[in-house]
Structures are given as C-alpha cells and as structure tokens.
C-alpha cells in the first residue's frame, strides 16, 4: 500500500509499505478514505517528539471503511464506514473505566505518561497512522464509531481530533455564563475552542494569533474579537487593559510546543530541543488570566521540561486543566450540534491534497502558505 | 474600576448573545457537557473483557521501566534496529520517563536513525531526495511571496535560522568526517 513515510526532520515521502495485519483479536484493518494533517503532526515533522523513527507513518485524524476484523470483534463489521478517534484505548483499564480514554494504560508500552495515538511516534505507542491507504485499528470494538446519518465525511473527519479537541479545551476551561475567554492560537483547535466557548455561555471571546488570515477566520467561524500579537508591544498588557485590568476569566492555550513570540524560546525549544516546547503561549495564558481563573491547555508539548511560569500560576491561585481530549465522549453531543446547524467543523478545511503530494502538503501547512488552516489528504 | 467587588465592564445579555451567536449557551449547563466532570466511572465503552488478551510479542519489545508488564496491546510499526536501536534500547532499559537522560538519549537515537537511514538510502534504488522530500516544490502555485511578505509575520524573524539549524548538523558531520579521514590517511 501507499503511505506517507518520515525520513527525518523536515523530510517525508510516499512509499510502498506492506499492508497492516491483524495483530490482536480485537484489531481491525481500515481502508482510509480521508485523513488530515494536524498541527501537532508538525511537531513530529520538525523532529520535536522523541523516538520518532524513520519509516513512521503519521496521521491520527482519519475516517474509512473496515476491510478486515480480528476474531473477537463484535461491534463493527466489514464494510462499515467508521470515524476513528485519535486515541487508542482498551476501554477497561483503571483510566478507561473512568472515561479517561486518552490515558489508557494498556496500549502504550513505551511510556506511561501518554496513551496510544495513531502515527504519533513510539513515545505514543509505535502505531502507524492514517496518512496511508490502510491502517491497523486496535480495539475496534471500543474506538471507532459508524459514521451516523446526517454527518458528512469531512465533518466526521474533523471530529476525530481537531474540533473535538477544541470543544474539550472549552470544557476544561469551566466556563460559566458571561465569562471572558482568551484563546491563544487560531489554528483549527483554537478556532474550534473559541467557537465552543460560546456554546458554554461565554460573554466575550478573544482570539490571539499573529497571522491575519487565521484571525479573519476567527471572526467569521468563531465570531470572536481578534488581536494580532505581532502588532502589540506587550500582548499581556493589552489583554489586561482589554479586560478592565483584571484579566480574562479563562485562557485556553491552543498553540503548544512551537509557539512563536519569543525568539530565544523558539530557538532553545523548537529548534535546539532543549525544552519540551516553547512555553510562550502557556506563559501568556498564565499572565493574562485573572487571579483565581482557569487555564486550559490543549497545545501539545513534548516530554522534556519547559520553563513555565509556575510561580505566577501558584501566586494567582490558578486552576490549570489539561489532557489529550477523550474525543469519543463528545461525539453524540457534537453530532447533535452539527445536525441542528449549530456548528459546521468542515468550514475549517482550506486545502485538499492527494496522498502522492503530501510532502508539499506538509511544507504548505508548516510554512503557513496560501492561507492554509486545515489540509485534508485523500489517499485514493 | 477594577478595584471594587463588582466585575467591571458591561457584557451583552444572554438574549443579545443568543441572537448573534448560533447555539449560544447550548451547553451552558455543565451537566450537558459530555466530558464533565472529567472522571465518570461506569462508562459503557464496548469492551467485553476485564483485561484484554495479550498481543503476541514478536521479539524483545522495548518498554518503559515504569510499566509493570508489557502492555496487552502495543504498536509494531518500526521495531528497534541498528545503532539507533541500541541507543534507544539503552534509554528504555535504563532510565524511567522521569529522567532527562531517557529523553535526551531518544532524541540522540532519532538523529542517528535519520543519518544512517539517509546513508543507507544511497545503497537502494530509491535514494533520499532532500529537495522533493522537503516539500519545497509545493511553494509553486501557493503564493510563496504573497503569503510571507508584507503581512507582519513574526516567524520571519527567525526563518533565517532554520536552514542553519536543519543543515548545520549535516555540514558539521561532513567536516568532522573529512578531517578524521584526512588524519587517518596522514598516519
């Protein structure tokens, strides 16, 4: 089969690889119909995640058709068209039993701090991902859901991670009616988080980024106020002034490891890998939220330490909540919102790229060319 | 007036927001937020096992020393091999995830893996093509100048560093290798 293959930092190509096999009785093999490139795939592409091996196939956002099932699979069958959550999880361990699907203890031999994720290095379990013609899906009875009536393929694809993660970011922010929310990052997750803040009753939503085309999308997709931090001398001071001197009630970091805004942090973290990520966005969130406020962290960071301003977080009495999103828990509600016309996740998609041109797709997305917000990959 | 007990400023009313934002307040009640509270025992997941059956271990599968056992299911994407495999194996066998050495060794393994794979590719029918694999050909037709210039992009401030940091290790390795070979030849 054809698959995207990692060849080292900033280098990928499409190769013929052996088809995936059933390796456990509850596995399924899914023929991929649509996949997408996630902002966190760029952390792998840039060589930031430890134990990303040559030959690895990325891609944790995909939908497709079940082609084979293992002997113990009962809940899905060959021919079912399924959406697959980016988390791989067993459904029965201590964490899964409490709904912490992203923290499953039974699927990632390489680490305990992170669960299993498709195509996200051996630190996240060593599973090949969905930017390929076929993919092995462990625990087929637990993760995938048949795409329901009324949900288009592209909407289903966006629910496998990006939109669900943004929605989860707003959930973790514990918004109450009238709250002011500041969202750092206007990529797909930040835009989804900003949109979701309204659903949870926010009174005001401000999105911070440095790319005008993404801020424009924040206005039209998420109905948000916007601020370009590249044009501000001091973004924290601006946000404090904009929130009557108190700070926002909640702040959502939807940026993660490769935050721009501080050249030295960018070089030491994103480029030289001396930190688990450039914590600029997280530190801005800590600084710009009010005392007693909540910081929700959806941005992906690596496992190494980062220079986070924890003293300020402690002194301000902040609640910091974070996790990889347990996306399947949110699907029934999000399906309902799509059917009712409240949200349309597929509006985030800006580019559609054939698998054969995926190297160009990564470069386009990584370099933020052509006003790219969300690229989708079509394997067929 | 932020120094009183009242929250300053004026906010739009719920009615105003409902009229302006589709679905405003649809999930206002925390009970209507599917992942709230975050731990919710007794969820039906579709699992029909207490402990999943063990996936057969095809060889010596590396695992974090923090795990008490090999997990019932694991990835088999790229098994350990070569010099990078030795480095990674040492990192997994020796250090827990709490130790920086664990991660630094894995990053070292990644760089050795990339370098050896690149060299090995020259002995195949499909050697690495750094130009095509960088995706830089995708600049064509995607407004390379208009996307970057005159838009106040702050990432351009460090863009000049990127080629140095990406190509630097390769140039450094080449220089060290040539010097070492010359030194050996002189003896």
Coordinates of C-alpha atoms in Angstrom, one line a residue:
Chain A
X1 CA 0.0 0.0 0.0
X2 CA 1.0 3.6 -0.4
X3 CA 1.8 5.5 2.8
X4 CA 3.4 8.8 3.9
X5 CA 6.8 8.0 5.5
X6 CA 9.0 10.1 7.8
X7 CA 12.6 10.4 6.6
X8 CA 14.0 12.8 9.3
X9 CA 13.2 16.3 10.3
X10 CA 11.5 18.3 7.5
X11 CA 11.7 15.3 5.2
X12 CA 8.9 13.0 4.2
X13 CA 8.0 11.0 1.2
X14 CA 5.4 8.5 -0.1
X15 CA 6.5 4.8 -0.2
X16 CA 5.1 1.4 -0.8
X17 CA 4.8 -0.4 2.6
X18 CA 3.4 -3.8 3.5
X19 CA -0.3 -3.7 4.3
X20 CA -1.0 -3.7 8.0
X21 CA -2.0 -7.0 9.6
X22 CA -4.4 -8.1 12.3
X23 CA -2.0 -8.5 15.3
X24 CA -4.6 -8.8 18.2
X25 CA -8.0 -10.5 18.2
X26 CA -9.7 -7.1 18.6
X27 CA -7.9 -5.4 15.7
X28 CA -9.5 -4.2 12.5
X29 CA -7.9 -3.0 9.3
X30 CA -9.4 0.2 7.9
X31 CA -9.1 1.4 4.3
X32 CA -8.6 5.1 4.7
X33 CA -11.0 7.4 2.8
X34 CA -10.0 10.8 4.2
X35 CA -7.2 11.8 6.5
X36 CA -5.9 15.2 7.6
X37 CA -2.7 16.8 8.7
X38 CA -2.9 18.1 12.3
X39 CA -0.9 21.0 13.7
X40 CA 0.6 18.5 16.2
X41 CA 1.8 16.4 13.3
X42 CA 4.1 19.3 12.6
X43 CA 5.9 18.8 15.9
X44 CA 6.8 15.3 14.6
X45 CA 7.7 16.7 11.1
X46 CA 10.0 19.2 12.8
X47 CA 11.7 16.4 14.8
X48 CA 10.4 17.6 18.2
X49 CA 8.9 14.4 19.6
X50 CA 11.4 11.9 20.9
X51 CA 11.5 8.4 19.4
X52 CA 10.0 9.3 16.0
X53 CA 11.5 6.6 13.9
X54 CA 12.5 6.6 10.2
X55 CA 9.8 4.9 8.3
X56 CA 7.0 6.0 10.6
X57 CA 3.6 6.9 9.0
X58 CA 1.9 9.9 10.6
X59 CA -1.8 10.7 10.8
X60 CA -4.2 10.5 13.7
X61 CA -7.2 12.1 12.1
X62 CA -8.9 9.7 9.6
X63 CA -12.1 8.0 8.5
X64 CA -12.5 4.9 6.4
X65 CA -14.1 1.6 5.7
X66 CA -13.5 -1.6 7.7
X67 CA -11.8 -4.2 5.5
X68 CA -10.8 -6.9 8.0
X69 CA -11.6 -7.7 11.6
X70 CA -10.0 -9.8 14.2
X71 CA -11.6 -12.9 15.8
X72 CA -13.1 -11.1 18.8
X73 CA -14.5 -8.0 17.1
X74 CA -18.3 -7.8 17.7
X75 CA -19.4 -4.2 17.5
X76 CA -18.3 -3.3 13.9
X77 CA -18.2 -5.4 10.8
X78 CA -16.5 -5.5 7.4
X79 CA -17.9 -2.7 5.2
X80 CA -18.8 -0.3 8.0
X81 CA -17.8 3.3 7.4
X82 CA -16.2 4.5 10.6
X83 CA -14.7 7.6 12.2
X84 CA -11.8 6.7 14.4
X85 CA -10.8 8.8 17.5
X86 CA -7.2 9.7 17.6
X87 CA -6.8 8.0 20.9
X88 CA -6.1 4.2 21.0
X89 CA -7.6 2.7 24.2
X90 CA -8.7 -0.6 25.7
X91 CA -12.0 0.5 27.3
X92 CA -11.4 -1.5 30.5
X93 CA -8.3 -0.3 32.4
X94 CA -8.4 1.9 35.5
X95 CA -8.3 5.1 33.4
X96 CA -10.7 4.0 30.6
X97 CA -13.2 2.8 33.2
X98 CA -13.3 6.5 34.4
X99 CA -13.6 7.9 30.9
X100 CA -10.0 9.0 30.6
X101 CA -9.7 7.3 27.2
X102 CA -6.6 9.4 26.3
X103 CA -4.8 8.0 29.3
X104 CA -5.3 4.3 28.7
X105 CA -2.7 2.2 30.5
X106 CA -3.0 -0.9 28.2
X107 CA -1.8 0.3 24.8
X108 CA 1.5 2.2 25.1
X109 CA 4.4 0.0 26.1
X110 CA 6.9 2.8 25.6
X111 CA 5.5 5.3 28.1
X112 CA 3.1 5.7 31.0
X113 CA 2.6 9.4 30.8
X114 CA 0.9 9.4 27.4
X115 CA -1.6 6.9 26.0
X116 CA -1.6 5.4 22.5
X117 CA -2.0 7.7 19.5
X118 CA -2.1 6.7 15.8
X119 CA 1.0 7.8 13.9
X120 CA 2.5 9.8 16.7
X121 CA 6.0 8.3 17.3
X122 CA 7.0 5.4 19.5
X123 CA 6.6 7.7 22.6
X124 CA 2.9 7.4 21.9
X125 CA 3.0 3.6 21.3
X126 CA 4.6 3.0 18.0
X127 CA 1.4 2.7 15.9
X128 CA 1.5 3.7 12.2
X129 CA -1.1 6.4 11.3
X130 CA -3.8 7.1 8.8
X131 CA -1.9 9.1 6.2
X132 CA -1.8 5.9 4.2
X133 CA -4.2 3.6 2.2
X134 CA -4.7 1.3 5.2
X135 CA -4.2 1.4 8.9
X136 CA -4.3 -1.1 11.8
X137 CA -7.0 0.0 14.3
X138 CA -6.6 -1.8 17.7
X139 CA -9.7 -2.3 19.9
X140 CA -12.1 -1.9 17.1
X141 CA -15.0 -2.6 19.5
X142 CA -14.0 0.4 21.6
X143 CA -12.7 3.3 19.5
X144 CA -14.3 3.6 16.1
X145 CA -18.0 4.6 15.6
X146 CA -20.0 4.1 12.4
X147 CA -20.5 7.5 10.8
X148 CA -24.1 8.4 11.6
X149 CA -26.7 9.6 9.2
X150 CA -26.6 13.3 8.6
X151 CA -22.8 13.7 9.2
X152 CA -20.8 14.4 6.1
X153 CA -17.4 12.7 5.7
X154 CA -15.5 15.9 6.2
X155 CA -17.4 16.8 9.4
X156 CA -16.8 13.3 10.7
X157 CA -13.0 13.7 9.9
X158 CA -12.8 17.0 11.8
X159 CA -14.4 15.3 14.9
X160 CA -11.7 12.6 15.1
X161 CA -9.5 15.2 16.7
X162 CA -9.4 18.9 15.8
X163 CA -12.9 20.1 16.6
X164 CA -13.4 17.7 19.4
X165 CA -10.2 18.8 21.0
X166 CA -11.1 22.5 20.7
X167 CA -14.5 21.7 22.3
X168 CA -12.7 19.8 25.1
X169 CA -10.5 22.8 25.6
X170 CA -13.5 24.9 26.3
X171 CA -15.0 22.2 28.6
X172 CA -11.8 22.2 30.7
X173 CA -12.0 25.9 31.0
X174 CA -15.1 25.5 33.2
X175 CA -16.8 28.5 31.6
X176 CA -19.8 30.0 33.4
X177 CA -22.3 32.4 31.9
X178 CA -20.8 35.7 30.9
X179 CA -17.1 34.7 31.3
X180 CA -14.5 36.3 29.1
X181 CA -12.3 33.7 27.4
X182 CA -9.0 34.4 25.7
X183 CA -7.9 31.7 23.2
X184 CA -4.2 31.6 22.2
X185 CA -3.8 30.3 18.7
X186 CA -6.1 30.5 15.7
X187 CA -5.3 27.1 14.2
X188 CA -8.1 24.6 13.8
X189 CA -8.1 23.7 17.5
X190 CA -8.1 27.3 18.7
X191 CA -10.8 28.2 16.3
X192 CA -12.9 25.2 17.5
X193 CA -12.3 26.2 21.1
X194 CA -13.3 29.8 20.5
X195 CA -16.5 28.6 18.8
X196 CA -17.2 26.2 21.6
X197 CA -16.8 28.9 24.3
X198 CA -20.0 30.5 23.1
X199 CA -21.9 27.2 23.4
X200 CA -20.9 27.1 27.0
X201 CA -22.1 30.6 27.7
X202 CA -19.1 32.8 27.3
X203 CA -19.9 36.5 27.3
X204 CA -16.8 37.5 25.3
X205 CA -14.2 35.6 23.3
X206 CA -10.9 37.0 22.2
X207 CA -8.5 35.1 19.9
X208 CA -4.8 35.9 19.8
X209 CA -2.6 34.9 16.8
X210 CA 0.0 36.6 14.5
X211 CA -1.4 35.5 11.2
X212 CA -4.1 37.8 9.8
X213 CA -5.8 35.2 7.6
X214 CA -6.3 33.0 10.7
X215 CA -7.6 35.9 12.7
X216 CA -10.0 36.6 9.9
X217 CA -11.3 33.1 10.2
X218 CA -11.6 33.6 14.0
X219 CA -14.1 36.4 13.2
X220 CA -16.2 34.5 10.6
X221 CA -16.0 31.0 12.0
X222 CA -15.9 31.7 15.8
X223 CA -17.5 35.2 16.0
X224 CA -14.5 36.3 18.1
X225 CA -12.7 39.5 18.8
X226 CA -9.2 39.2 17.5
X227 CA -5.8 40.6 18.3
X228 CA -2.5 40.2 16.3
X229 CA 0.2 39.9 18.9
X230 CA 2.8 40.7 16.3
X231 CA 1.5 44.2 16.3
X232 CA 1.4 44.6 20.0
X233 CA 4.5 45.5 22.0
X234 CA 3.2 43.7 25.0
X235 CA 0.3 41.3 24.5
X236 CA -0.3 40.6 28.2
X237 CA -0.6 44.3 29.0
X238 CA -3.0 44.7 26.0
X239 CA -5.2 41.8 27.3
X240 CA -5.2 43.2 30.8
X241 CA -6.3 46.6 29.5
X242 CA -9.0 44.9 27.3
X243 CA -10.4 43.1 30.4
X244 CA -10.7 46.1 32.7
X245 CA -7.4 45.4 34.4
X246 CA -8.4 42.1 36.0
X247 CA -7.5 39.7 33.2
X248 CA -9.7 37.1 31.4
X249 CA -11.8 34.6 33.4
X250 CA -10.3 31.7 31.4
X251 CA -7.5 31.3 29.0
X252 CA -7.0 28.5 26.5
X253 CA -3.6 27.6 25.1
X254 CA -4.2 26.1 21.7
X255 CA -0.7 26.6 20.5
X256 CA 1.7 24.2 22.2
X257 CA 5.3 23.3 21.6
X258 CA 6.3 25.6 18.8
X259 CA 4.9 28.9 19.9
X260 CA 6.3 32.0 18.3
X261 CA 6.6 35.3 20.0
X262 CA 10.0 35.0 21.7
X263 CA 13.0 34.2 19.5
X264 CA 15.2 32.7 22.3
X265 CA 12.4 30.4 23.5
X266 CA 11.8 29.4 19.9
X267 CA 15.4 28.6 19.3
X268 CA 16.1 26.8 22.6
X269 CA 12.9 24.8 22.4
X270 CA 11.5 24.3 18.9
X271 CA 14.9 24.3 17.2
X272 CA 17.5 23.0 19.6
X273 CA 15.1 20.7 21.6
X274 CA 16.5 21.9 24.9
X275 CA 12.9 22.2 26.3
X276 CA 9.8 20.1 25.7
X277 CA 8.4 23.1 23.9
X278 CA 8.5 26.8 23.7
X279 CA 6.1 27.7 26.5
X280 CA 5.4 31.3 25.3
X281 CA 1.7 30.7 24.8
X282 CA 1.3 28.9 28.1
X283 CA 3.1 31.7 29.9
X284 CA 1.0 34.3 28.2
X285 CA -2.1 32.4 29.3
X286 CA -0.9 32.3 32.9
X287 CA -0.1 36.0 32.8
X288 CA -3.3 37.2 31.1
X289 CA -5.9 35.2 33.0
X290 CA -7.3 36.8 36.2
X291 CA -6.4 35.6 39.7
X292 CA -8.5 32.6 40.5
X293 CA -9.0 31.9 36.8
X294 CA -8.6 28.8 34.8
X295 CA -6.0 27.9 32.2
X296 CA -6.9 25.1 29.8
X297 CA -4.0 23.7 27.9
X298 CA -4.8 22.0 24.5
X299 CA -1.5 22.8 22.9
X300 CA 0.7 19.7 22.6
X301 CA 4.1 19.7 24.4
X302 CA 6.9 17.2 24.4
X303 CA 8.0 15.2 27.5
X304 CA 11.1 17.2 28.4
X305 CA 10.8 20.0 30.9
X306 CA 9.8 23.5 29.8
X307 CA 10.4 26.8 31.6
X308 CA 6.8 27.5 32.6
X309 CA 6.0 30.4 35.0
X310 CA 4.6 28.2 37.7
X311 CA 5.3 30.8 40.4
X312 CA 2.8 33.1 38.9
X313 CA 0.3 30.3 38.5
X314 CA 0.7 29.5 42.2
X315 CA 0.5 33.0 43.4
X316 CA -2.6 33.8 41.3
X317 CA -4.4 30.7 42.5
X318 CA -5.0 29.4 39.1
X319 CA -6.5 26.1 38.1
X320 CA -4.6 24.5 35.2
X321 CA -6.5 21.8 33.4
X322 CA -5.2 19.8 30.5
X323 CA -5.3 16.4 28.8
X324 CA -5.5 14.9 25.4
X325 CA -9.1 15.0 24.5
X326 CA -11.2 11.8 25.1
X327 CA -12.9 12.6 21.8
X328 CA -15.4 9.8 21.6
X329 CA -17.2 11.0 24.8
X330 CA -18.1 14.2 23.0
X331 CA -19.3 12.8 19.7
X332 CA -23.0 12.3 20.5
X333 CA -23.4 15.9 21.6
X334 CA -21.3 17.2 18.6
X335 CA -23.3 15.1 16.1
X336 CA -26.4 16.7 17.6
X337 CA -24.9 20.2 17.2
X338 CA -24.0 19.5 13.6
X339 CA -27.5 18.2 12.7
X340 CA -29.0 21.3 14.3
X341 CA -26.8 23.5 12.3
X342 CA -25.1 25.0 15.3
X343 CA -21.6 24.0 14.2
X344 CA -20.0 23.1 10.9
X345 CA -16.5 21.8 11.6
X346 CA -15.7 21.2 7.9
X347 CA -15.7 25.0 7.4
X348 CA -12.2 24.9 8.8
X349 CA -10.9 22.9 5.8
X350 CA -8.9 25.1 3.4
X351 CA -6.9 22.6 1.3
X352 CA -7.4 19.2 -0.2
X353 CA -4.2 17.3 -1.2
X354 CA -3.7 13.9 -2.8
X355 CA -1.5 11.5 -0.7
X356 CA 1.1 11.5 -3.5
X357 CA 1.7 15.2 -2.8
X358 CA 1.8 15.0 0.9
X359 CA 5.4 16.3 1.2
X360 CA 4.2 19.5 -0.4
X361 CA 1.2 19.5 1.9
X362 CA 3.3 19.4 5.0
X363 CA 5.5 22.2 3.7
X364 CA 2.5 24.3 2.8
X365 CA 1.0 23.8 6.3
X366 CA 4.3 24.2 8.2
X367 CA 5.2 27.4 6.3
X368 CA 1.6 28.8 6.5
X369 CA 1.4 29.4 2.8
X370 CA -1.7 30.2 0.8
X371 CA -3.7 31.0 3.9
X372 CA -3.7 27.3 4.9
X373 CA -5.6 26.5 8.0
X374 CA -6.6 22.8 7.6
X375 CA -5.3 20.5 4.9
X376 CA -7.1 17.2 4.2
X377 CA -5.4 14.3 2.5
X378 CA -7.2 12.0 0.1
X379 CA -5.4 8.6 -0.3
X380 CA -7.4 7.3 -3.2
Chain B
X1 CA -12.9 50.5 38.1
X2 CA -11.4 47.0 38.7
X3 CA -10.8 47.6 42.4
X4 CA -14.3 47.0 43.7
X5 CA -16.1 43.8 44.4
X6 CA -18.1 44.1 41.2
X7 CA -16.9 42.8 37.9
X8 CA -16.3 45.9 35.8
X9 CA -17.4 46.5 32.3
X10 CA -20.7 45.6 30.6
X11 CA -21.4 42.4 28.9
X12 CA -24.1 41.7 26.3
X13 CA -27.2 40.0 27.7
X14 CA -27.9 36.3 27.1
X15 CA -30.7 37.3 24.7
X16 CA -28.3 39.5 22.7
X17 CA -25.7 36.8 22.5
X18 CA -28.3 34.1 21.6
X19 CA -29.5 36.3 18.7
X20 CA -26.0 36.9 17.5
X21 CA -24.2 33.5 18.0
X22 CA -25.7 30.3 16.7
X23 CA -26.2 27.9 19.6
X24 CA -25.1 30.3 22.3
X25 CA -25.5 28.7 25.7
X26 CA -26.5 25.3 24.2
X27 CA -24.0 23.7 26.7
X28 CA -24.2 26.2 29.4
X29 CA -25.2 23.6 32.0
X30 CA -22.1 21.7 33.0
X31 CA -24.3 18.6 33.1
X32 CA -24.8 18.9 29.4
X33 CA -21.1 18.8 28.7
X34 CA -20.3 15.2 27.8
X35 CA -16.8 15.1 29.3
X36 CA -17.7 17.0 32.5
X37 CA -16.8 16.0 35.2
X38 CA -13.6 14.6 33.8
X39 CA -13.8 11.3 35.7
X40 CA -17.0 9.5 35.3
X41 CA -17.0 5.9 36.5
X42 CA -19.1 3.2 34.9
X43 CA -19.0 4.4 31.3
X44 CA -20.0 1.8 28.7
X45 CA -17.1 1.5 26.3
X46 CA -17.8 -1.6 24.2
X47 CA -15.0 -3.5 26.0
X48 CA -16.1 -7.1 26.6
X49 CA -13.1 -8.1 28.7
X50 CA -11.7 -7.3 32.1
X51 CA -8.2 -7.5 30.8
X52 CA -7.6 -7.6 27.1
X53 CA -5.9 -10.7 25.7
X54 CA -2.2 -10.4 25.3
X55 CA -0.9 -9.5 21.8
X56 CA 1.8 -12.0 20.9
X57 CA 5.3 -10.5 21.3
X58 CA 7.2 -11.0 18.1
X59 CA 10.6 -10.4 19.7
X60 CA 12.1 -8.4 22.5
X61 CA 9.7 -5.4 22.6
X62 CA 11.1 -2.4 24.4
X63 CA 9.0 -0.9 27.1
X64 CA 9.1 1.9 29.7
X65 CA 10.6 0.7 33.0
X66 CA 7.6 2.3 34.6
X67 CA 5.3 -0.4 33.2
X68 CA 4.9 -3.4 35.4
X69 CA 4.4 -5.6 32.3
X70 CA 4.3 -5.5 28.5
X71 CA 1.0 -3.8 27.7
X72 CA -1.7 -6.2 26.3
X73 CA -1.6 -4.3 23.0
X74 CA 1.4 -2.4 21.5
X75 CA 2.5 -0.9 18.3
X76 CA 4.7 -2.8 15.9
X77 CA 5.4 0.0 13.4
X78 CA 9.2 0.3 13.4
X79 CA 11.0 -2.2 15.6
X80 CA 14.4 -1.3 17.1
X81 CA 17.3 -1.9 14.7
X82 CA 20.8 -0.7 14.0
X83 CA 22.9 1.8 16.0
X84 CA 19.9 3.9 16.8
X85 CA 18.1 0.8 18.1
X86 CA 21.0 0.2 20.5
X87 CA 20.8 3.7 21.8
X88 CA 17.0 3.6 22.2
X89 CA 17.1 0.2 23.8
X90 CA 19.6 1.5 26.4
X91 CA 17.3 4.5 27.1
X92 CA 14.3 2.3 27.6
X93 CA 16.1 -0.3 29.7
X94 CA 18.0 2.1 31.9
X95 CA 16.0 5.2 32.6
X96 CA 12.5 6.0 33.7
X97 CA 10.4 8.7 32.0
X98 CA 11.2 11.0 34.9
X99 CA 14.9 11.1 33.9
X100 CA 16.1 13.6 31.4
X101 CA 18.7 11.2 30.2
X102 CA 15.9 8.9 28.9
X103 CA 14.6 11.6 26.6
X104 CA 17.9 13.0 25.5
X105 CA 19.1 9.5 24.5
X106 CA 15.9 9.0 22.5
X107 CA 16.5 12.3 20.7
X108 CA 20.1 11.2 20.0
X109 CA 18.7 7.9 18.7
X110 CA 16.4 9.9 16.4
X111 CA 19.3 11.9 14.9
X112 CA 21.5 8.8 14.4
X113 CA 18.5 7.0 12.9
X114 CA 17.9 9.8 10.4
X115 CA 21.6 10.0 9.5
X116 CA 22.1 6.2 9.0
X117 CA 18.8 5.9 7.1
X118 CA 19.9 8.7 4.8
X119 CA 23.3 7.0 4.1
X120 CA 21.7 3.6 3.7
X121 CA 19.3 5.0 1.1
X122 CA 22.2 5.6 -1.3
X123 CA 22.6 1.8 -1.5
X124 CA 19.0 1.4 -2.6
X125 CA 17.2 2.0 -5.9
X126 CA 15.4 5.0 -4.2
X127 CA 18.0 7.2 -2.5
X128 CA 16.8 10.2 -0.4
X129 CA 15.9 13.2 -2.4
X130 CA 16.2 16.1 0.0
X131 CA 14.6 18.6 -2.3
X132 CA 11.5 16.6 -3.1
X133 CA 11.2 15.3 0.5
X134 CA 11.3 18.8 1.9
X135 CA 8.1 19.5 0.0
X136 CA 9.6 22.8 -1.1
X137 CA 8.3 22.1 -4.6
X138 CA 4.9 22.8 -3.1
X139 CA 5.8 26.5 -3.0
X140 CA 4.8 26.6 -6.7
X141 CA 1.3 28.0 -7.1
X142 CA 0.8 28.6 -3.4
X143 CA 1.7 32.3 -3.3
X144 CA 5.1 31.9 -1.7
X145 CA 5.8 35.7 -1.6
X146 CA 2.4 37.0 -1.0
X147 CA 2.0 34.6 1.9
X148 CA 5.1 35.8 3.6
X149 CA 6.0 39.4 2.6
X150 CA 4.2 42.5 3.9
X151 CA 2.0 40.6 6.3
X152 CA 3.8 41.3 9.5
X153 CA 4.6 37.6 10.1
X154 CA 6.8 37.4 13.2
X155 CA 8.1 33.9 12.3
X156 CA 10.1 35.6 9.5
X157 CA 12.3 37.0 12.3
X158 CA 13.8 33.6 12.9
X159 CA 13.3 32.0 9.5
X160 CA 16.9 32.7 8.5
X161 CA 18.0 30.5 11.4
X162 CA 16.0 27.4 10.2
X163 CA 18.3 26.3 7.3
X164 CA 21.3 26.7 9.6
X165 CA 19.8 24.6 12.3
X166 CA 18.5 22.0 9.9
X167 CA 21.6 21.8 7.6
X168 CA 24.1 22.7 10.3
X169 CA 24.4 19.2 11.8
X170 CA 24.9 17.7 8.3
X171 CA 27.7 20.2 7.4
X172 CA 29.3 19.7 10.8
X173 CA 29.3 15.9 10.4
X174 CA 30.8 16.2 6.9
X175 CA 33.6 18.5 8.2
X176 CA 34.4 16.2 11.1
X177 CA 34.3 13.1 8.9
X178 CA 36.6 14.6 6.3
X179 CA 39.1 15.8 8.9
X180 CA 39.1 12.5 10.7
X181 CA 39.7 10.6 7.4
X182 CA 42.5 13.0 6.5
X183 CA 44.1 12.5 9.9
X184 CA 43.9 8.7 9.5
X185 CA 45.3 8.9 5.9
X186 CA 48.3 11.0 7.1
X187 CA 49.2 8.3 9.6

